[in-house]
Tab-separated table of C-alpha atoms and ligand atoms in Angstrom:
chain	number	residue	atom	x	y	z
W	249	MET	CA	0.000	0.000	0.000
W	250	THR	CA	2.178	2.782	-1.326
W	251	LEU	CA	-0.146	5.655	-0.387
W	252	GLN	CA	-0.615	4.542	3.214
W	253	GLY	CA	-1.092	7.566	5.453
W	254	ARG	CA	-1.377	10.027	2.568
W	255	HIS	CA	-4.209	12.567	2.715
W	256	ILE	CA	-5.733	13.400	-0.647
W	257	VAL	CA	-8.471	15.853	-1.638
W	258	LEU	CA	-10.257	14.606	-4.749
W	259	GLY	CA	-12.033	17.462	-6.525
W	260	ILE	CA	-14.723	16.492	-9.005
W	261	SER	CA	-16.189	18.935	-11.494
W	262	GLY	CA	-19.085	18.415	-13.883
W	263	GLY	CA	-17.989	16.295	-16.819
W	264	ILE	CA	-19.018	12.894	-18.156
W	265	ALA	CA	-15.669	11.498	-16.986
W	266	ALA	CA	-16.869	12.047	-13.374
W	267	TYR	CA	-18.092	8.440	-13.359
W	268	LYS	CA	-14.457	7.364	-13.616
W	269	SER	CA	-13.668	9.307	-10.441
W	270	ALA	CA	-15.415	6.575	-8.450
W	271	THR	CA	-12.843	4.085	-9.776
W	272	LEU	CA	-10.019	6.518	-9.076
W	273	LEU	CA	-11.308	6.972	-5.527
W	274	ARG	CA	-11.405	3.201	-4.984
W	275	LEU	CA	-7.855	2.806	-6.306
W	276	LEU	CA	-6.546	5.561	-4.023
W	277	ILE	CA	-8.264	4.029	-0.995
W	278	LYS	CA	-6.962	0.554	-1.916
W	279	GLU	CA	-3.440	1.991	-1.872
W	280	GLY	CA	-4.018	3.196	1.678
W	281	ALA	CA	-4.769	6.899	1.068
W	282	GLU	CA	-7.368	8.794	3.073
W	283	VAL	CA	-9.502	10.726	0.593
W	284	GLN	CA	-11.824	13.694	1.080
W	285	VAL	CA	-14.072	14.293	-1.918
W	286	VAL	CA	-15.019	17.850	-2.847
W	287	MET	CA	-17.607	18.256	-5.638
W	288	THR	CA	-18.768	21.243	-7.649
W	289	PRO	CA	-22.568	21.672	-7.933
W	290	SER	CA	-22.486	20.387	-11.517
W	291	GLY	CA	-20.172	17.500	-10.559
W	292	LYS	CA	-23.091	16.188	-8.503
W	293	GLU	CA	-25.203	16.007	-11.680
W	294	PHE	CA	-22.799	13.423	-13.096
W	295	ILE	CA	-22.096	11.208	-10.081
W	296	THR	CA	-23.921	11.189	-6.775
W	297	PRO	CA	-22.319	12.375	-3.534
W	298	ALA	CA	-23.824	9.242	-1.928
W	299	THR	CA	-21.614	7.004	-4.086
W	300	MET	CA	-18.501	9.039	-3.360
W	301	ALA	CA	-19.254	9.301	0.378
W	302	ALA	CA	-19.768	5.531	0.612
W	303	LEU	CA	-16.524	4.803	-1.243
W	304	SER	CA	-14.425	7.342	0.675
W	305	GLY	CA	-16.022	6.727	4.072
W	306	LYS	CA	-16.408	10.495	4.532
W	307	PRO	CA	-19.265	12.895	3.795
W	308	VAL	CA	-18.666	14.737	0.531
W	309	VAL	CA	-17.922	18.445	0.840
W	310	SER	CA	-19.799	20.537	-1.676
W	311	GLU	CA	-21.578	23.465	-0.047
W	312	PHE	CA	-20.015	26.282	1.965
W	313	PHE	CA	-22.479	25.547	4.778
W	314	ALA	CA	-24.330	22.350	5.811
W	315	ALA	CA	-27.953	23.121	4.912
W	316	ASN	CA	-29.497	21.602	8.065
W	317	THR	CA	-27.032	22.710	10.769
W	318	GLY	CA	-25.433	25.803	9.251
W	319	GLU	CA	-22.008	24.259	9.992
W	320	TRP	CA	-19.261	25.943	7.969
W	321	HIS	CA	-17.116	23.631	5.822
W	322	SER	CA	-13.596	24.911	6.211
W	323	HIS	CA	-11.618	24.799	2.983
W	324	VAL	CA	-8.679	26.188	4.971
W	325	ASP	CA	-8.611	23.080	7.195
W	326	LEU	CA	-8.696	20.868	4.090
W	327	GLY	CA	-5.712	22.753	2.705
W	328	LEU	CA	-3.761	22.038	5.896
W	329	TRP	CA	-4.855	18.403	6.088
W	330	ALA	CA	-4.101	17.352	2.517
W	331	ASP	CA	-0.794	16.125	1.055
W	332	LEU	CA	-2.164	16.385	-2.483
W	333	MET	CA	-5.237	17.741	-4.254
W	334	ILE	CA	-6.338	16.058	-7.477
W	335	VAL	CA	-9.010	17.621	-9.683
W	336	ALA	CA	-10.388	14.831	-11.873
W	337	PRO	CA	-12.209	15.489	-14.054
W	338	ALA	CA	-11.143	19.108	-14.471
W	339	THR	CA	-13.580	20.685	-16.929
W	340	ALA	CA	-12.790	23.728	-19.092
W	341	CYS	CA	-14.926	25.806	-16.709
W	342	THR	CA	-13.159	24.618	-13.537
W	343	ILE	CA	-9.743	25.086	-15.174
W	344	ALA	CA	-10.754	28.653	-16.099
W	345	LYS	CA	-11.965	29.363	-12.561
W	346	MET	CA	-8.752	27.925	-11.089
W	347	ALA	CA	-6.671	30.063	-13.454
W	348	THR	CA	-8.524	33.261	-12.609
W	349	GLY	CA	-9.575	32.642	-8.995
W	350	VAL	CA	-13.348	32.686	-9.436
W	351	ALA	CA	-14.064	31.310	-5.969
W	352	ASP	CA	-17.775	30.568	-6.313
W	353	ASN	CA	-17.727	26.923	-5.183
W	354	MET	CA	-16.011	24.748	-2.579
W	355	LEU	CA	-13.644	23.152	-5.081
W	356	ILE	CA	-12.186	26.497	-6.091
W	357	THR	CA	-11.973	27.867	-2.526
W	358	THR	CA	-10.242	24.625	-1.513
W	359	TYR	CA	-7.833	25.056	-4.429
W	360	LEU	CA	-7.118	28.677	-3.524
W	361	SER	CA	-6.286	27.741	0.071
W	362	ALA	CA	-4.325	24.589	-0.856
W	363	LYS	CA	-0.885	24.424	0.758
W	364	GLU	CA	-0.303	21.056	-0.895
W	365	PRO	CA	0.644	20.322	-4.529
W	366	VAL	CA	-2.302	20.240	-6.934
W	367	MET	CA	-2.785	17.916	-9.909
W	368	VAL	CA	-5.443	18.332	-12.604
W	369	ALA	CA	-6.727	15.776	-15.090
W	370	PRO	CA	-8.429	17.818	-17.835
W	371	ALA	CA	-11.502	16.277	-19.470
W	372	MET	CA	-13.501	17.962	-22.238
W	373	ASP	CA	-14.419	17.870	-25.874
W	374	LEU	CA	-11.613	18.202	-28.453
W	375	ASP	CA	-12.569	21.709	-29.639
W	376	MET	CA	-12.817	23.041	-26.103
W	377	PHE	CA	-9.466	21.457	-25.284
W	378	ALA	CA	-7.852	22.935	-28.417
W	379	HIS	CA	-9.338	26.417	-27.860
W	380	PRO	CA	-6.725	29.120	-27.165
W	381	THR	CA	-8.604	30.078	-23.978
W	382	THR	CA	-8.197	26.587	-22.499
W	383	ARG	CA	-4.573	26.388	-23.680
W	384	ARG	CA	-3.877	29.737	-22.028
W	385	ASN	CA	-5.618	28.729	-18.776
W	386	LEU	CA	-3.691	25.463	-18.600
W	387	GLU	CA	-0.465	27.371	-19.211
W	388	THR	CA	-1.390	29.704	-16.328
W	389	LEU	CA	-1.958	26.712	-14.051
W	390	ARG	CA	1.383	25.189	-15.047
W	391	GLY	CA	3.023	28.526	-14.305
W	392	ASP	CA	1.349	28.487	-10.878
W	393	GLY	CA	2.973	25.114	-10.159
W	394	VAL	CA	-0.061	22.923	-10.831
W	395	ILE	CA	0.759	19.480	-12.236
W	396	VAL	CA	-1.300	19.221	-15.440
W	397	LEU	CA	-1.786	15.601	-16.492
W	398	ASP	CA	-1.950	14.571	-20.105
W	399	SER	CA	-5.289	14.385	-21.922
W	400	PRO	CA	-4.822	11.618	-24.451
W	401	SER	CA	-6.554	11.231	-27.789
W	402	GLY	CA	-9.502	8.903	-28.031
W	403	GLU	CA	-13.232	8.579	-28.277
W	404	LEU	CA	-15.062	11.450	-26.565
W	405	ALA	CA	-18.531	11.658	-25.024
W	406	SER	CA	-19.675	13.756	-27.988
W	407	GLY	CA	-18.990	10.824	-30.311
W	408	LEU	CA	-16.063	12.698	-31.821
W	409	SER	CA	-12.531	11.489	-31.486
W	410	GLY	CA	-9.511	13.578	-30.510
W	411	LYS	CA	-7.540	15.020	-27.617
W	412	GLY	CA	-9.400	15.916	-24.406
W	413	ARG	CA	-10.156	12.591	-22.729
W	414	MET	CA	-9.453	12.258	-19.048
W	415	LEU	CA	-6.541	9.945	-18.252
W	416	GLU	CA	-7.729	6.514	-17.126
W	417	PRO	CA	-7.985	6.180	-13.305
W	418	GLU	CA	-5.126	3.638	-13.289
W	419	GLN	CA	-2.877	6.140	-15.082
W	420	ILE	CA	-3.838	8.937	-12.677
W	421	LEU	CA	-3.003	6.586	-9.781
W	422	GLU	CA	0.433	5.948	-11.337
W	423	ALA	CA	1.014	9.710	-11.590
W	424	VAL	CA	0.028	10.116	-7.926
W	425	LYS	CA	2.408	7.335	-6.855
W	426	ARG	CA	5.253	8.801	-8.927
W	427	HIS	CA	4.553	12.208	-7.410
W	428	PHE	CA	4.857	10.940	-3.834
W	429	SER	CA	7.898	8.770	-4.406
W	430	ALA	CA	9.762	11.639	-6.105
W	431	LEU	CA	8.707	14.065	-3.392
W	432	GLN	CA	10.261	12.557	-0.338
W	433	GLN	CA	13.473	10.672	-0.881
W	434	ASP	CA	15.240	11.955	2.222
W	435	TYR	CA	16.466	8.443	3.094
W	436	SER	CA	17.926	7.803	-0.323
W	437	GLY	CA	21.427	6.287	0.006
W	438	LYS	CA	20.772	5.396	3.662
W	439	ARG	CA	20.595	1.929	5.226
W	440	VAL	CA	18.059	1.343	7.948
W	441	LEU	CA	17.847	-1.688	10.212
W	442	VAL	CA	14.526	-2.467	11.899
W	443	THR	CA	13.868	-5.218	14.444
W	444	ALA	CA	10.242	-6.279	14.789
W	445	GLY	CA	7.892	-8.932	16.124
W	446	PRO	CA	8.252	-11.256	19.097
W	447	THR	CA	10.933	-13.813	19.810
W	448	ARG	CA	10.336	-17.473	20.682
W	449	GLU	CA	12.457	-19.101	23.347
W	450	SER	CA	12.348	-22.896	23.200
W	451	ILE	CA	11.318	-24.888	26.244
W	452	ASP	CA	11.420	-28.165	24.316
W	453	PRO	CA	10.963	-29.081	20.605
W	454	VAL	CA	7.221	-28.231	20.717
W	455	ARG	CA	6.878	-25.436	23.307
W	456	TYR	CA	8.200	-21.975	23.677
W	457	ILE	CA	8.014	-18.737	25.655
W	458	GLY	CA	6.705	-15.914	23.446
W	459	ASN	CA	4.549	-12.802	23.463
W	460	HIS	CA	1.701	-11.175	21.528
W	461	SER	CA	3.764	-8.755	19.410
W	462	SER	CA	2.453	-8.649	15.815
W	463	GLY	CA	5.361	-6.780	14.228
W	464	LYS	CA	2.910	-4.272	12.665
W	465	MET	CA	4.809	-1.199	13.922
W	466	GLY	CA	8.018	-2.597	12.422
W	467	PHE	CA	6.274	-3.271	9.078
W	468	ALA	CA	4.948	0.291	8.986
W	469	LEU	CA	8.424	1.638	9.748
W	470	SER	CA	10.083	-0.552	7.096
W	471	ALA	CA	7.531	0.518	4.453
W	472	GLU	CA	7.919	4.198	5.388
W	473	PHE	CA	11.744	4.164	5.235
W	474	ALA	CA	11.675	2.206	1.948
W	475	SER	CA	9.187	4.632	0.391
W	476	ARG	CA	11.582	7.462	1.268
W	477	GLY	CA	14.483	5.808	-0.541
W	478	ALA	CA	16.182	3.766	2.207
W	479	GLU	CA	17.615	0.275	1.871
W	480	VAL	CA	15.902	-1.576	4.712
W	481	ASP	CA	16.909	-4.730	6.611
W	482	LEU	CA	13.968	-5.974	8.648
W	483	ILE	CA	14.993	-8.516	11.293
W	484	LEU	CA	11.684	-10.177	12.002
W	485	GLY	CA	10.690	-12.544	14.772
W	486	PRO	CA	7.949	-15.166	14.220
W	487	THR	CA	4.647	-13.339	13.717
W	488	PRO	CA	1.416	-14.710	12.232
W	489	VAL	CA	0.859	-11.453	10.328
W	490	THR	CA	2.089	-11.516	6.731
W	491	PRO	CA	3.657	-8.164	6.007
W	492	GLU	CA	2.798	-6.259	2.841
W	493	LEU	CA	6.142	-4.691	2.148
W	494	PRO	CA	7.856	-3.033	-0.806
W	495	ALA	CA	10.153	-5.454	-2.640
W	496	THR	CA	13.167	-3.371	-1.603
W	497	VAL	CA	12.835	-4.396	2.064
W	498	ARG	CA	15.135	-7.347	2.897
W	499	VAL	CA	13.373	-9.536	5.437
W	500	HIS	CA	15.578	-11.687	7.722
W	501	ARG	CA	13.405	-14.168	9.608
W	502	VAL	CA	14.607	-15.223	13.039
W	503	GLU	CA	13.175	-17.224	15.951
W	504	SER	CA	14.900	-16.524	19.254
W	505	ALA	CA	16.569	-13.489	20.846
W	506	LEU	CA	19.972	-15.082	20.204
W	507	ASP	CA	19.099	-15.527	16.481
W	508	MET	CA	17.911	-11.916	16.366
W	509	LEU	CA	21.133	-10.675	17.970
W	510	LYS	CA	23.199	-12.635	15.401
W	511	SER	CA	21.268	-11.179	12.465
W	512	VAL	CA	21.442	-7.642	13.912
W	513	GLU	CA	25.201	-8.036	14.423
W	514	GLU	CA	25.561	-9.035	10.761
W	515	ASN	CA	23.704	-5.944	9.545
W	516	TYR	CA	24.334	-3.234	12.135
W	517	GLY	CA	27.838	-2.205	11.013
W	518	GLU	CA	26.596	-0.962	7.632
W	519	CYS	CA	23.443	0.811	8.791
W	520	ASP	CA	22.932	4.534	9.325
W	521	VAL	CA	19.803	4.163	11.433
W	522	ALA	CA	18.693	1.248	13.644
W	523	VAL	CA	15.182	1.072	15.049
W	524	PHE	CA	14.630	-1.585	17.723
W	525	ALA	CA	10.897	-2.245	17.596
W	526	ALA	CA	11.006	-5.952	18.481
W	527	ALA	CA	9.479	-7.302	21.666
W	528	VAL	CA	12.482	-9.391	22.653
W	529	ALA	CA	11.945	-11.964	25.419
W	530	ASP	CA	13.971	-10.861	28.431
W	531	TYR	CA	14.670	-14.480	29.460
W	532	ARG	CA	15.063	-17.894	27.829
W	533	PRO	CA	15.045	-21.395	29.304
W	534	LEU	CA	18.562	-22.180	30.503
W	535	HIS	CA	18.371	-25.834	29.423
W	536	PRO	CA	15.809	-26.336	26.638
W	537	ALA	CA	14.910	-30.037	26.529
W	538	GLU	CA	15.975	-31.931	23.428
W	539	THR	CA	12.914	-34.166	23.555
W	540	LYS	CA	9.342	-33.314	24.429
W	541	ILE	CA	8.896	-32.885	28.184
W	542	LYS	CA	6.420	-35.498	29.452
W	543	ARG	CA	3.702	-34.752	31.927
W	544	GLU	CA	4.785	-37.430	34.408
W	545	LYS	CA	1.985	-36.548	36.809
W	546	ARG	CA	3.841	-33.502	38.123
W	547	GLU	CA	1.705	-31.054	40.092
W	548	THR	CA	4.080	-28.175	39.525
W	549	MET	CA	7.126	-27.673	37.414
W	550	SER	CA	9.655	-24.903	37.084
W	551	ILE	CA	11.818	-23.886	34.218
W	552	GLU	CA	15.073	-22.194	35.004
W	553	LEU	CA	15.491	-19.043	32.919
W	554	VAL	CA	18.574	-17.128	31.970
W	555	SER	CA	18.721	-13.503	30.883
W	556	ASN	CA	18.807	-12.800	27.135
W	557	PRO	CA	21.247	-10.275	25.701
W	558	ASP	CA	19.825	-6.767	25.382
W	559	ILE	CA	20.198	-6.229	21.624
W	560	ALA	CA	19.554	-2.477	21.687
W	561	ALA	CA	21.992	-1.953	24.576
W	562	GLU	CA	24.638	-4.091	22.860
W	563	MET	CA	24.361	-2.035	19.638
W	564	GLY	CA	24.407	1.124	21.771
W	565	ARG	CA	27.886	0.090	22.883
W	566	ARG	CA	28.998	-0.450	19.278
W	567	LYS	CA	27.452	2.755	17.903
W	568	ARG	CA	29.819	4.834	15.819
W	569	THR	CA	29.624	8.578	15.204
W	570	GLY	CA	26.774	9.425	12.861
W	571	GLN	CA	24.757	6.268	13.560
W	572	ILE	CA	21.335	6.809	15.095
W	573	ASN	CA	19.772	4.206	17.398
W	574	VAL	CA	16.072	4.344	18.225
W	575	GLY	CA	14.279	2.190	20.778
W	576	PHE	CA	10.722	1.611	21.901
W	577	ALA	CA	9.442	1.597	25.454
W	578	LEU	CA	6.180	-0.122	26.295
W	579	GLU	CA	5.209	1.130	29.731
W	580	THR	CA	2.238	0.890	32.050
W	581	ASP	CA	3.262	3.681	34.434
W	582	ASN	CA	5.808	6.499	34.799
W	583	GLY	CA	6.077	6.322	31.010
W	584	VAL	CA	8.278	9.303	30.174
W	585	GLU	CA	10.587	8.752	33.150
W	586	ASN	CA	11.081	5.043	32.386
W	587	ALA	CA	11.528	5.724	28.669
W	588	ILE	CA	14.262	8.290	29.358
W	589	GLY	CA	15.934	5.751	31.672
W	590	LYS	CA	15.945	3.186	28.847
W	591	MET	CA	17.268	5.755	26.382
W	592	GLN	CA	20.222	6.453	28.669
W	593	ARG	CA	20.922	2.813	29.596
W	594	LYS	CA	20.862	1.686	25.962
W	595	ASN	CA	22.687	4.733	24.552
W	596	LEU	CA	19.704	5.529	22.270
W	597	ASP	CA	19.254	8.811	20.419
W	598	MET	CA	15.497	8.555	20.499
W	599	VAL	CA	12.905	6.511	22.318
W	600	VAL	CA	9.322	5.979	21.271
W	601	LEU	CA	7.030	5.524	24.218
W	602	ASN	CA	3.784	3.621	23.786
W	603	PRO	CA	1.308	2.746	26.488
W	604	ALA	CA	0.737	-0.876	27.482
W	605	GLY	CA	-2.699	-2.344	28.061
W	606	ASN	CA	-4.506	-0.001	25.663
W	607	LYS	CA	-6.944	-1.500	23.100
W	608	ASP	CA	-6.211	1.023	20.342
W	609	ALA	CA	-2.432	1.125	20.861
W	610	GLY	CA	0.483	-1.276	21.219
W	611	PHE	CA	0.486	-5.003	20.379
W	612	ASN	CA	-1.673	-6.109	17.450
W	613	ALA	CA	-3.575	-2.816	17.039
W	614	ASP	CA	-3.486	-0.932	13.713
W	615	THR	CA	-3.222	2.350	15.562
W	616	ASN	CA	-0.807	3.636	18.170
W	617	ARG	CA	-0.524	6.505	20.618
W	618	ILE	CA	3.121	7.445	20.831
W	619	THR	CA	5.349	9.993	22.520
W	620	ILE	CA	8.660	10.662	20.776
W	621	ILE	CA	11.519	11.548	23.135
W	622	THR	CA	14.810	12.720	21.668
W	623	THR	CA	18.307	13.567	22.828
W	624	PRO	CA	19.807	15.963	23.600
W	625	GLY	CA	17.497	17.500	26.175
W	626	ASN	CA	14.975	14.627	26.441
W	627	LYS	CA	12.349	16.655	24.581
W	628	ALA	CA	9.041	14.752	24.602
W	629	ARG	CA	6.445	15.152	21.826
W	630	GLU	CA	3.104	13.468	22.456
W	631	LEU	CA	1.136	12.563	19.317
W	632	PRO	CA	-2.587	11.828	19.089
W	633	LEU	CA	-4.002	8.398	18.203
W	634	LEU	CA	-2.663	7.684	14.695
W	635	SER	CA	-2.450	4.771	12.278
W	636	LYS	CA	0.826	2.870	12.698
W	637	ARG	CA	1.901	4.165	9.260
W	638	ASP	CA	1.334	7.777	10.373
W	639	CYS	CA	3.319	7.013	13.539
W	640	ALA	CA	6.087	5.594	11.327
W	641	LYS	CA	6.051	8.792	9.252
W	642	ALA	CA	6.381	10.947	12.383
W	643	ILE	CA	9.236	8.746	13.676
W	644	ALA	CA	11.049	8.887	10.301
W	645	ASP	CA	10.574	12.700	10.240
W	646	SER	CA	12.056	13.019	13.751
W	647	ILE	CA	15.036	10.798	12.876
W	648	ALA	CA	15.674	12.858	9.729
W	649	ALA	CA	15.552	16.056	11.816
W	650	LEU	CA	17.960	14.506	14.332
W	651	SER	CA	20.512	13.555	11.690
W	652	GLU	CA	20.189	17.024	10.089
W	653	ALA	CA	20.813	18.645	13.494
W	654	ALA	CA	23.855	16.372	14.057
W	655	LYS	CA	25.408	17.647	10.797
W	656	ARG	CA	25.204	21.273	11.899
P	597	CTP	N1	15.278	-4.596	23.513
P	597	CTP	C1	16.246	-5.333	22.861
P	597	CTP	N2	16.676	-6.514	23.383
P	597	CTP	C2	16.175	-6.979	24.530
P	597	CTP	C3	15.168	-6.248	25.204
P	597	CTP	C4	14.745	-5.064	24.675
P	597	CTP	O1	16.705	-4.912	21.792
P	597	CTP	N3	16.618	-8.133	25.002
P	597	CTP	C5	14.855	-3.306	22.973
P	597	CTP	C6	13.448	-3.278	22.492
P	597	CTP	O2	13.340	-3.624	21.116
P	597	CTP	C7	13.044	-1.827	22.738
P	597	CTP	C8	13.853	-1.449	23.956
P	597	CTP	O3	14.930	-2.359	24.007
P	597	CTP	O4	13.475	-0.972	21.695
P	597	CTP	C9	13.078	-1.461	25.233
P	597	CTP	O5	12.447	-2.700	25.396
P	597	CTP	P1	11.533	-2.993	26.654
P	597	CTP	O6	11.091	-4.424	26.594
P	597	CTP	O7	10.504	-1.929	26.805
P	597	CTP	O8	12.567	-2.766	27.815
P	597	CTP	P2	13.473	-3.694	28.659
P	597	CTP	O9	14.880	-3.204	28.526
P	597	CTP	O10	13.253	-5.139	28.351
P	597	CTP	O11	12.988	-3.333	30.130
P	597	CTP	P3	11.647	-3.781	30.923
P	597	CTP	O12	11.177	-5.064	30.300
P	597	CTP	O13	12.151	-3.939	32.304
P	597	CTP	O14	10.688	-2.646	30.794
């Protein structure tokens, strides 16, 4: 899901190609984007807001005020929320209004307050497309920094054939993906190591000590770093969740804490950033049995445990200048204080605190509620409840800021 965590405003104006916007919306959502649809009054004549609201999971924005409550729809907020605005289809009329600032509908006011890049997919009849007015307006938009997508030749709604068709939804999706991957390549040339998932410590050939970690936070981090150009080594403990990861992420599957340490040791020397997101078992059975332990009518039994190596602390000792180590702290109480303690003990540059025992955060959840604490100064930044991919984005942003600050 290459658009995971991206916020997109999809503007729809009144052209026949509006029916294709439903497909575009579905493709964007399938890629993980959150989409807010904004329609012009005539856009609603071509495809219903009900369809677009159902597909996007959000009420469509179209009027300046909600008719029944008088609530004001803030185009300014949309401009701050969005990472990209796409106008598809962009009719000759909407293109003209965008070029001249005729702010008489929500789509144009949203465009005029957009802080994010804007992409238009023109769609109209061949003569309208070829008219000097449209050419001039499109040139104005290009000059204003708008990304104007191609309008290929083909059969048009009028029955004529020529240039002016809207790009197919799949092609618009490709343009959106290219846009985002070109935009943020701040990890290009960097190697990132991520540990994730639980570890399994053998008691005997059929039993183990483990935990409920799903590895989802580590998958989100790996996908985020990879999408920003990094080469990623994901050292992954045994999790039942199958990660959907970009092909550029190298996955090293391990079982126990000792296996994980070995794999981290093999990859740590080369990495620029190491994020320790795994839930490593603190102890392992001292003498795992070679054959299955029999019941033998025992009322109680004890297993002697021995401490596992602390992988993050061990790499903290090996850290060279310029390397950044990041750890996680899952805490039930005294969160910030304990997290800072861990950061110091393990020689981390950053620690990500997440609460334990919370349904919408931590193990197995798709969301997390994190506080990012960085050195120097132990500055703590508490974030609201976010998807794990949005958390990963915030963590990657903070690491990038840290390495920038270290260069100065
Ligand atoms: N960690 C590690 N190796 C271990 C234990 C922990 O690499 N053997 C890493 C985790 O991946 C995490 C950080 O250290 O980034 C903190 O892990 P956590 O389990 O919260 O802390 P512990 O040091 O185990 O302390 P405690 O269990 O007492 O809270």
